[in-house]
């Protein structure tokens, strides 16, 4: 967004500052200025002169000698320009002055200095200028000759500054306006911000009522079929059109905005677009069939010729402006060649509307066309601004004598956009910012930027054009930027974050990382997007819930078309890549989410569950992985040992080497050896072991509250027990009996022998444990130990165990 500083100063009387001061202050108050360019930076000592007499150069056929009146004196200038005549008025750079460049439009830093000298023996006290030498071009000054001096109008005041007269004594400021500040994509919006920044009054143009006694409804009818894409459509009619050049003041402002003046009608629409940020369009009413405007979506493959003469193909998502028979414009982008304004126009239809920004952006990309108007509509304009801009344009029509405005206006506005009400809480703002701003100061800041205060409800009334203000933090920011960010004291943040403490969940995840890395695992990062073919590679049954996935609506390809429901594919893919690169003894871990839809097809966000996945091949076996899992549980404060259920039912794991991990009666994960067929699907010919732990279950049971226990003061008593048990009895069942029957005296137990052989009955195995007993407050007596052992033996008999003789 660029604005003329002179235009801003006209809207903010009393604003007096250098361009650098202006951009510094505006940036600090939240309207970031990228920089500025002084249009007259290379122009010096250039005045309006009038050629009094002309005579031929005695020694050069192509040179002439001019006597030029510059107001204070008459000077002699030698020139080769072919379009000089006696009495014409031209820009004259005096001796010691400078110009921007040459006739080819090239610019020189610091300008080209002009000195008094001689041309073929005749003295020349200055130089008459072309428009290029004044730093501009024929696009901005269409009346300038292609090769020759720029001739000024007859009423140009001799002796006055030509730079000021042509409006080149201006500064163009470039802003970086964020898309949420739609109001600042206009000169009025920037001027309002400047007034608040510098503490000056903002004086917008006063729009007066326009229109004759006639009724616009007698001239045009408007129907909006797609109100979701066109929230408001306003129209007015102007008759008795008189096409002419726009006044010099308007041309200056348009040129400062980089817009080429064309004629009064076109210039008014461009002027209002820059002033209000509201694009407008004009149609020749005589070309509008049935005097009717219909706003509708285009037909599929509909062709349309735009103002630039290009034929464009539409689809049914593009919004069109149509008359009773045909399309006459692409809404918000460009009008049609069939309704363009020509010099023969007599009655004109003015349009100011508000279209859906997203649709305009997508439509522009589809048809390959982006205009100044569409760039503004893309931001999402305020529909309440449309009628204000329309009335301003009609006011200019009457002031410039460009036509007669018909009374009334057509306004199709199905759902009016209202402003917001936000509770006024100054104490909360100060607490958030760390400031001590007064209540009255905050209200004065809000008033400067167009916000009002309702004392009865203690609410700030936010107008519809401030779409960015939604909550208390936004109001705090508004107060802070005018208070001055540099005045906000430096303080430390308060609350738990000051101590640098991690959340409990992150602490548990860090324990998982530390445990894995301590055990020799390296971290892997796997994709959340996978292929549906993954389930076949993992040998997962067709009816498994794991196949119920969240499908991606715009996938990069089939291999990334669903969200993963198991982390195994990513882990096995990483292990496979290492295996096929002949890396030995690879250990990897991953902490990543799986995505479990609550129902299929998906109607709400899926459940995301963090999974701690471990995988390795090479050195190690099932019990190695089991040890890593138990180490993690211990580090996470889960004091009891987990239990294992062999019948995990995982088709991708070896049927005899897999187990569910159970803690507190809940399955918290599984581990085992990858089924050989599954491993073969990933081109791994070695044994692969994995463990998957559901982290939400671990976070729920983790505990970092540890109590110190001193060194034991009393000796321990150790008893060995050897038993014969059925082969199907698991060590975990035996150890559970130890814990239940041993009581508080049982300090620990340790398995030291398992034996199966000829001396043992078929279907049985010999198991031997070492049990350690200790009391914290006394020496144990034999009766204490004997009682505990009898209870343990009794419990073991219940699972078919017999003491070995």
Coordinates of C-alpha atoms in Angstrom, one line a residue, residues 6-468:
X6 CA 0.6 15.5 0.8
X7 CA -2.8 13.8 0.5
X8 CA -2.4 12.5 4.1
X9 CA -1.6 16.1 5.3
X10 CA -4.7 17.4 3.6
X11 CA -6.8 15.0 5.7
X12 CA -4.8 15.7 8.9
X13 CA -4.4 19.5 9.1
X14 CA -1.5 20.6 11.2
X15 CA 0.5 17.5 10.5
X16 CA 4.1 18.9 10.1
X17 CA 7.0 16.5 10.0
X18 CA 9.8 15.2 7.8
X19 CA 9.2 12.0 5.8
X20 CA 11.6 10.2 8.1
X21 CA 9.9 11.4 11.2
X22 CA 6.6 10.4 9.7
X23 CA 7.5 6.8 8.9
X24 CA 9.3 6.3 12.2
X25 CA 6.2 7.4 14.2
X26 CA 3.8 5.5 12.0
X27 CA 5.9 2.3 12.4
X28 CA 6.0 2.6 16.2
X29 CA 2.3 3.1 16.4
X30 CA 1.6 -0.1 14.4
X31 CA 1.3 1.0 10.8
X32 CA 4.6 -0.3 9.5
X33 CA 6.2 2.0 6.9
X34 CA 8.7 0.3 4.7
X35 CA 10.2 3.5 3.3
X36 CA 9.5 6.6 1.3
X37 CA 10.5 8.2 -2.0
X38 CA 10.6 12.0 -2.5
X39 CA 9.4 12.6 -6.0
X40 CA 11.4 15.9 -6.2
X41 CA 14.5 14.5 -4.6
X42 CA 16.5 15.2 -7.9
X43 CA 14.7 18.4 -8.8
X44 CA 16.0 21.8 -7.9
X45 CA 15.5 25.4 -9.0
X46 CA 12.8 24.5 -11.6
X47 CA 10.3 27.3 -12.4
X48 CA 7.6 28.1 -14.8
X49 CA 8.9 30.1 -17.7
X50 CA 7.2 31.7 -20.8
X51 CA 9.0 31.9 -24.1
X52 CA 8.9 35.5 -25.3
X53 CA 10.9 35.4 -28.5
X54 CA 12.6 32.8 -30.7
X55 CA 15.4 33.3 -33.2
X56 CA 17.6 30.9 -35.1
X57 CA 21.1 29.9 -33.9
X58 CA 23.7 31.5 -36.2
X59 CA 25.9 28.4 -36.3
X60 CA 23.5 25.5 -35.9
X61 CA 20.5 24.6 -38.0
X62 CA 18.8 22.5 -35.3
X63 CA 19.2 24.9 -32.4
X64 CA 17.2 28.0 -31.6
X65 CA 17.7 30.9 -29.1
X66 CA 14.8 31.6 -26.8
X67 CA 14.2 34.6 -24.5
X68 CA 12.3 33.2 -21.5
X69 CA 10.5 35.1 -18.9
X70 CA 10.9 33.4 -15.4
X71 CA 9.0 36.0 -13.4
X72 CA 11.9 37.8 -11.8
X73 CA 13.9 38.3 -15.0
X74 CA 14.3 37.3 -18.6
X75 CA 17.0 34.7 -19.5
X76 CA 18.4 33.3 -22.7
X77 CA 18.2 29.5 -23.3
X78 CA 19.5 27.7 -26.3
X79 CA 17.5 24.5 -27.1
X80 CA 17.0 22.0 -29.9
X81 CA 13.4 21.2 -29.0
X82 CA 11.1 21.2 -32.0
X83 CA 7.8 22.0 -30.2
X84 CA 8.7 25.4 -28.8
X85 CA 6.6 28.4 -29.9
X86 CA 6.5 32.0 -28.8
X87 CA 4.2 32.5 -25.8
X88 CA 4.3 28.8 -24.7
X89 CA 4.9 28.1 -21.0
X90 CA 7.5 25.4 -20.1
X91 CA 9.3 24.1 -17.0
X92 CA 12.7 25.8 -16.8
X93 CA 15.7 24.6 -14.7
X94 CA 17.9 27.5 -13.8
X95 CA 21.6 27.6 -13.7
X96 CA 22.8 25.7 -10.6
X97 CA 19.6 23.6 -10.5
X98 CA 19.2 19.9 -11.3
X99 CA 16.8 17.5 -13.2
X100 CA 16.1 13.8 -12.8
X101 CA 17.3 12.4 -16.0
X102 CA 17.3 12.6 -19.8
X103 CA 14.7 12.2 -22.6
X104 CA 15.0 8.4 -22.3
X105 CA 13.6 8.4 -18.8
X106 CA 16.8 7.3 -17.1
X107 CA 17.4 8.7 -13.6
X108 CA 20.7 9.8 -12.1
X109 CA 21.3 9.6 -8.3
X110 CA 21.4 13.2 -7.1
X111 CA 20.1 14.5 -10.4
X112 CA 21.9 16.1 -13.4
X113 CA 23.3 19.5 -12.6
X114 CA 22.6 22.3 -15.0
X115 CA 25.2 25.1 -15.4
X116 CA 25.4 28.3 -17.3
X117 CA 27.4 27.7 -20.5
X118 CA 27.6 28.2 -24.3
X119 CA 26.1 26.1 -27.0
X120 CA 28.0 26.6 -30.3
X121 CA 29.2 29.9 -29.1
X122 CA 25.9 31.3 -27.8
X123 CA 25.3 31.7 -24.0
X124 CA 22.5 29.6 -22.4
X125 CA 21.4 30.4 -18.8
X126 CA 19.4 27.2 -18.1
X127 CA 17.4 24.5 -19.7
X128 CA 13.8 23.8 -20.7
X129 CA 12.5 20.4 -19.6
X130 CA 10.7 17.4 -21.0
X131 CA 8.5 15.4 -18.6
X132 CA 11.1 12.6 -18.3
X133 CA 13.6 15.2 -17.1
X134 CA 11.2 16.0 -14.3
X135 CA 11.3 12.4 -13.1
X136 CA 7.9 11.3 -14.6
X137 CA 6.8 9.8 -17.9
X138 CA 4.0 10.0 -20.5
X139 CA 2.0 7.3 -18.7
X140 CA 1.3 9.8 -15.9
X141 CA 1.2 12.8 -18.2
X142 CA -0.6 11.6 -21.4
X143 CA -0.4 15.1 -23.0
X144 CA 3.3 15.2 -22.9
X145 CA 4.9 14.8 -26.4
X146 CA 6.9 11.7 -27.2
X147 CA 10.0 13.8 -28.0
X148 CA 10.0 17.4 -26.9
X149 CA 9.4 19.8 -24.1
X150 CA 6.4 19.5 -21.7
X151 CA 4.2 22.4 -22.4
X152 CA 2.2 23.8 -19.5
X153 CA -1.3 25.2 -19.6
X154 CA -1.8 28.9 -20.5
X155 CA -2.9 29.7 -16.9
X156 CA 0.3 28.4 -15.4
X157 CA 1.8 31.2 -13.2
X158 CA 5.1 32.4 -14.5
X159 CA 7.9 32.4 -12.0
X160 CA 6.3 29.9 -9.7
X161 CA 7.8 26.4 -8.9
X162 CA 7.0 24.1 -11.8
X163 CA 7.6 21.1 -9.4
X164 CA 4.8 22.3 -7.1
X165 CA 2.5 23.2 -10.0
X166 CA 2.8 19.7 -11.4
X167 CA 2.4 18.0 -8.0
X168 CA 5.9 16.6 -8.0
X169 CA 6.7 18.1 -4.6
X170 CA 5.3 15.0 -2.9
X171 CA 6.6 12.1 -0.9
X172 CA 5.3 8.5 -1.6
X173 CA 5.2 6.4 1.5
X174 CA 5.2 2.6 1.2
X175 CA 3.5 0.6 4.0
X176 CA 3.4 -3.1 4.9
X177 CA -0.3 -3.5 5.8
X178 CA -1.3 -6.9 7.2
X179 CA -4.3 -8.5 5.7
X180 CA -6.4 -8.2 8.9
X181 CA -6.2 -4.4 8.7
X182 CA -8.5 -3.9 5.7
X183 CA -9.3 -0.4 6.7
X184 CA -5.7 0.6 6.1
X185 CA -5.8 -0.3 2.4
X186 CA -7.2 3.2 1.8
X187 CA -5.9 6.8 2.1
X188 CA -8.7 7.6 4.7
X189 CA -7.6 4.6 6.8
X190 CA -3.9 5.6 6.8
X191 CA -4.9 9.2 7.5
X192 CA -6.9 8.1 10.5
X193 CA -3.9 6.2 11.8
X194 CA -1.7 9.3 11.2
X195 CA -4.0 11.6 13.1
X196 CA -4.1 9.2 16.1
X197 CA -0.3 8.8 16.0
X198 CA 0.5 12.5 15.9
X199 CA -2.4 13.6 18.1
X200 CA -4.0 15.7 15.3
X201 CA -7.6 16.0 14.1
X202 CA -8.8 13.7 11.3
X203 CA -10.9 15.6 8.8
X204 CA -12.4 13.3 6.2
X205 CA -14.3 14.7 3.3
X206 CA -17.9 15.8 4.0
X207 CA -20.2 13.8 1.7
X208 CA -23.3 15.7 0.8
X209 CA -26.6 14.4 -0.5
X210 CA -26.8 14.1 -4.3
X211 CA -29.5 13.4 -6.9
X212 CA -32.3 15.0 -8.7
X213 CA -36.1 14.5 -8.3
X214 CA -36.0 11.4 -10.5
X215 CA -36.0 7.8 -9.2
X216 CA -33.2 5.4 -9.8
X217 CA -35.6 2.5 -9.8
X218 CA -37.1 3.8 -13.0
X219 CA -33.7 3.2 -14.7
X220 CA -32.3 -0.1 -13.2
X221 CA -33.4 -3.2 -11.4
X222 CA -30.8 -5.4 -9.5
X223 CA -31.2 -9.1 -8.5
X224 CA -28.5 -10.9 -6.5
X225 CA -28.9 -14.7 -6.9
X226 CA -25.8 -15.7 -5.0
X227 CA -25.8 -13.6 -1.7
X228 CA -23.1 -15.9 -0.2
X229 CA -20.7 -14.4 -2.7
X230 CA -22.1 -10.9 -2.9
X231 CA -23.1 -9.6 0.5
X232 CA -24.0 -6.1 -0.8
X233 CA -24.6 -4.5 -4.1
X234 CA -25.3 -0.8 -4.5
X235 CA -26.0 1.0 -7.8
X236 CA -26.8 4.6 -8.8
X237 CA -27.4 6.2 -12.2
X238 CA -25.8 9.3 -13.7
X239 CA -27.3 10.9 -16.9
X240 CA -26.2 13.7 -19.2
X241 CA -22.6 12.4 -19.0
X242 CA -19.9 14.9 -20.1
X243 CA -16.6 13.2 -20.7
X244 CA -13.7 15.5 -20.1
X245 CA -10.3 15.6 -18.4
X246 CA -10.5 15.5 -14.7
X247 CA -9.3 18.6 -12.8
X248 CA -5.6 19.0 -12.1
X249 CA -5.9 18.4 -8.3
X250 CA -7.4 15.0 -9.0
X251 CA -4.8 14.1 -11.6
X252 CA -2.0 15.0 -9.2
X253 CA -3.4 12.7 -6.5
X254 CA -3.9 9.9 -8.9
X255 CA -0.4 10.3 -10.3
X256 CA 1.0 10.2 -6.7
X257 CA -0.7 6.8 -6.3
X258 CA 0.8 5.6 -9.6
X259 CA -2.5 5.8 -11.5
X260 CA -2.6 7.3 -15.0
X261 CA -5.3 9.9 -15.4
X262 CA -7.8 9.1 -18.2
X263 CA -11.0 11.1 -18.0
X264 CA -13.3 12.5 -15.4
X265 CA -15.5 9.4 -15.1
X266 CA -12.7 6.8 -14.9
X267 CA -10.6 9.0 -12.7
X268 CA -13.5 9.4 -10.2
X269 CA -13.8 5.6 -9.8
X270 CA -10.1 5.3 -9.3
X271 CA -10.0 8.2 -6.9
X272 CA -12.7 6.8 -4.7
X273 CA -11.1 3.4 -4.8
X274 CA -7.9 4.9 -3.4
X275 CA -9.6 7.2 -1.0
X276 CA -12.1 4.7 0.5
X277 CA -10.5 1.4 -0.4
X278 CA -13.7 0.5 -2.2
X279 CA -13.4 -0.5 -5.8
X280 CA -16.1 0.8 -8.1
X281 CA -17.1 0.1 -11.7
X282 CA -19.1 2.1 -14.3
X283 CA -21.2 0.7 -17.1
X284 CA -22.8 2.3 -20.1
X285 CA -26.5 2.0 -19.1
X286 CA -27.5 1.9 -22.8
X287 CA -25.7 -1.4 -23.2
X288 CA -27.4 -3.0 -20.3
X289 CA -30.2 -5.2 -21.7
X290 CA -33.6 -4.8 -20.2
X291 CA -32.1 -2.3 -17.8
X292 CA -31.5 -5.1 -15.3
X293 CA -28.4 -6.3 -13.4
X294 CA -28.3 -9.9 -12.2
X295 CA -25.4 -11.2 -10.0
X296 CA -25.0 -14.9 -10.5
X297 CA -22.4 -17.6 -10.8
X298 CA -21.1 -18.3 -14.3
X299 CA -22.1 -21.2 -16.4
X300 CA -19.6 -24.0 -16.8
X301 CA -17.2 -23.1 -19.7
X302 CA -18.9 -19.8 -20.2
X303 CA -16.7 -17.4 -22.4
X304 CA -16.4 -13.7 -21.6
X305 CA -14.4 -10.9 -23.2
X306 CA -13.0 -8.5 -20.6
X307 CA -12.1 -4.9 -21.0
X308 CA -8.5 -5.7 -22.1
X309 CA -9.9 -7.6 -25.1
X310 CA -9.0 -11.0 -23.9
X311 CA -11.5 -13.9 -24.1
X312 CA -11.6 -15.9 -20.9
X313 CA -13.2 -19.2 -19.9
X314 CA -15.2 -19.4 -16.7
X315 CA -16.4 -22.2 -14.5
X316 CA -19.4 -22.3 -12.1
X317 CA -17.4 -20.9 -9.2
X318 CA -16.8 -17.5 -10.8
X319 CA -19.3 -14.7 -9.9
X320 CA -20.5 -12.7 -12.8
X321 CA -22.3 -9.4 -13.3
X322 CA -25.0 -9.9 -16.0
X323 CA -27.7 -7.9 -17.6
X324 CA -31.0 -9.3 -18.8
X325 CA -29.3 -11.2 -21.6
X326 CA -25.5 -11.5 -21.1
X327 CA -22.6 -11.2 -18.8
X328 CA -21.2 -7.6 -18.6
X329 CA -18.4 -8.1 -16.0
X330 CA -16.5 -10.5 -13.8
X331 CA -17.5 -9.5 -10.3
X332 CA -14.7 -7.7 -8.4
X333 CA -12.1 -8.3 -11.1
X334 CA -12.8 -6.6 -14.4
X335 CA -15.7 -5.4 -16.5
X336 CA -16.6 -6.5 -20.0
X337 CA -15.8 -5.1 -23.4
X338 CA -19.5 -5.1 -24.2
X339 CA -20.4 -2.5 -21.6
X340 CA -17.3 -0.3 -21.4
X341 CA -17.5 3.5 -21.0
X342 CA -16.8 5.3 -24.3
X343 CA -16.8 9.0 -25.3
X344 CA -20.3 8.6 -26.6
X345 CA -21.8 7.5 -23.3
X346 CA -24.9 9.5 -22.2
X347 CA -26.2 7.5 -19.2
X348 CA -24.0 5.6 -16.8
X349 CA -24.6 3.0 -14.1
X350 CA -22.3 3.2 -11.1
X351 CA -21.6 0.0 -9.1
X352 CA -20.1 -0.4 -5.6
X353 CA -20.4 -3.8 -4.1
X354 CA -18.9 -6.2 -1.6
X355 CA -17.8 -9.6 -2.9
X356 CA -16.5 -12.6 -1.0
X357 CA -12.7 -12.2 -0.8
X358 CA -11.8 -15.9 -1.0
X359 CA -13.9 -16.4 -4.1
X360 CA -12.4 -13.3 -5.8
X361 CA -8.9 -14.6 -5.1
X362 CA -9.6 -18.1 -6.4
X363 CA -11.5 -16.8 -9.4
X364 CA -8.6 -14.5 -10.3
X365 CA -6.2 -17.4 -10.2
X366 CA -8.5 -19.6 -12.3
X367 CA -8.9 -17.1 -15.1
X368 CA -5.3 -15.7 -14.8
X369 CA -6.3 -12.1 -14.1
X370 CA -5.5 -9.9 -11.1
X371 CA -6.4 -6.2 -10.9
X372 CA -6.2 -3.4 -8.4
X373 CA -9.8 -3.9 -7.6
X374 CA -9.5 -7.7 -7.0
X375 CA -6.4 -7.2 -4.8
X376 CA -8.6 -5.1 -2.5
X377 CA -11.6 -7.4 -2.6
X378 CA -9.3 -10.3 -1.7
X379 CA -8.7 -8.8 1.7
X380 CA -12.4 -9.0 2.6
X381 CA -13.9 -5.6 2.5
X382 CA -16.5 -4.0 4.8
X383 CA -19.9 -4.0 3.1
X384 CA -21.0 -0.9 5.1
X385 CA -18.3 1.0 3.2
X386 CA -19.9 0.4 -0.2
X387 CA -22.7 3.0 0.0
X388 CA -20.4 5.7 1.5
X389 CA -18.0 5.3 -1.4
X390 CA -20.9 5.4 -3.9
X391 CA -22.2 8.6 -2.4
X392 CA -18.7 10.1 -2.5
X393 CA -18.4 9.2 -6.2
X394 CA -21.7 10.8 -7.0
X395 CA -20.7 13.9 -5.1
X396 CA -17.6 14.2 -7.2
X397 CA -19.7 13.7 -10.4
X398 CA -21.8 16.8 -9.4
X399 CA -18.8 18.9 -8.2
X400 CA -16.9 18.3 -11.5
X401 CA -19.9 18.8 -13.7
X402 CA -19.5 15.3 -15.2
X403 CA -23.2 14.6 -15.2
X404 CA -26.6 14.6 -13.4
X405 CA -27.0 12.2 -10.6
X406 CA -30.4 10.4 -10.5
X407 CA -32.1 10.5 -7.1
X408 CA -32.0 7.5 -4.8
X409 CA -29.9 4.3 -4.9
X410 CA -30.4 0.6 -5.4
X411 CA -29.1 -1.2 -2.3
X412 CA -29.3 -5.0 -2.1
X413 CA -28.1 -5.8 1.4
X414 CA -29.6 -9.1 2.7
X415 CA -27.8 -9.4 6.0
X416 CA -26.3 -6.2 7.5
X417 CA -22.9 -6.5 9.1
X418 CA -22.9 -5.1 12.6
X419 CA -19.9 -4.0 14.7
X420 CA -18.8 -5.8 17.9
X421 CA -19.1 -5.0 21.5
X422 CA -16.1 -5.8 23.7
X423 CA -16.2 -5.3 27.5
X424 CA -13.9 -2.4 28.6
X425 CA -11.5 -3.8 31.2
X426 CA -8.6 -1.4 31.7
X427 CA -7.2 -3.3 34.7
X428 CA -6.9 -6.4 32.6
X429 CA -5.1 -4.6 29.8
X430 CA -2.6 -3.1 32.2
X431 CA -2.0 -6.5 33.8
X432 CA -1.5 -8.1 30.4
X433 CA 0.9 -5.3 29.2
X434 CA 2.7 -4.6 32.5
X435 CA 1.7 -0.9 32.3
X436 CA -0.2 1.6 34.4
X437 CA -2.2 3.4 31.7
X438 CA -5.1 5.6 32.9
X439 CA -8.6 4.6 32.0
X440 CA -9.2 8.0 30.4
X441 CA -6.1 7.7 28.3
X442 CA -7.2 4.4 26.9
X443 CA -10.6 5.8 26.0
X444 CA -9.0 8.8 24.3
X445 CA -6.8 6.4 22.2
X446 CA -9.9 4.4 21.2
X447 CA -11.8 7.5 20.3
X448 CA -9.0 8.6 18.0
X449 CA -9.2 5.4 15.9
X450 CA -13.0 5.5 15.6
X451 CA -14.0 3.3 18.5
X452 CA -16.7 4.5 20.9
X453 CA -17.6 3.8 24.5
X454 CA -21.0 2.8 25.9
X455 CA -20.9 3.9 29.5
X456 CA -24.2 2.2 30.4
X457 CA -22.8 -1.3 29.5
X458 CA -19.1 -0.5 30.0
X459 CA -18.4 -1.7 26.5
X460 CA -16.2 -0.6 23.6
X461 CA -18.2 -0.3 20.3
X462 CA -16.1 -1.6 17.4
X463 CA -17.2 -0.5 14.0
X464 CA -17.6 -3.1 11.2
X465 CA -14.5 -1.8 9.4
X466 CA -12.2 -2.8 12.2
X467 CA -12.5 -6.5 11.5
X468 CA -9.3 -7.3 13.4

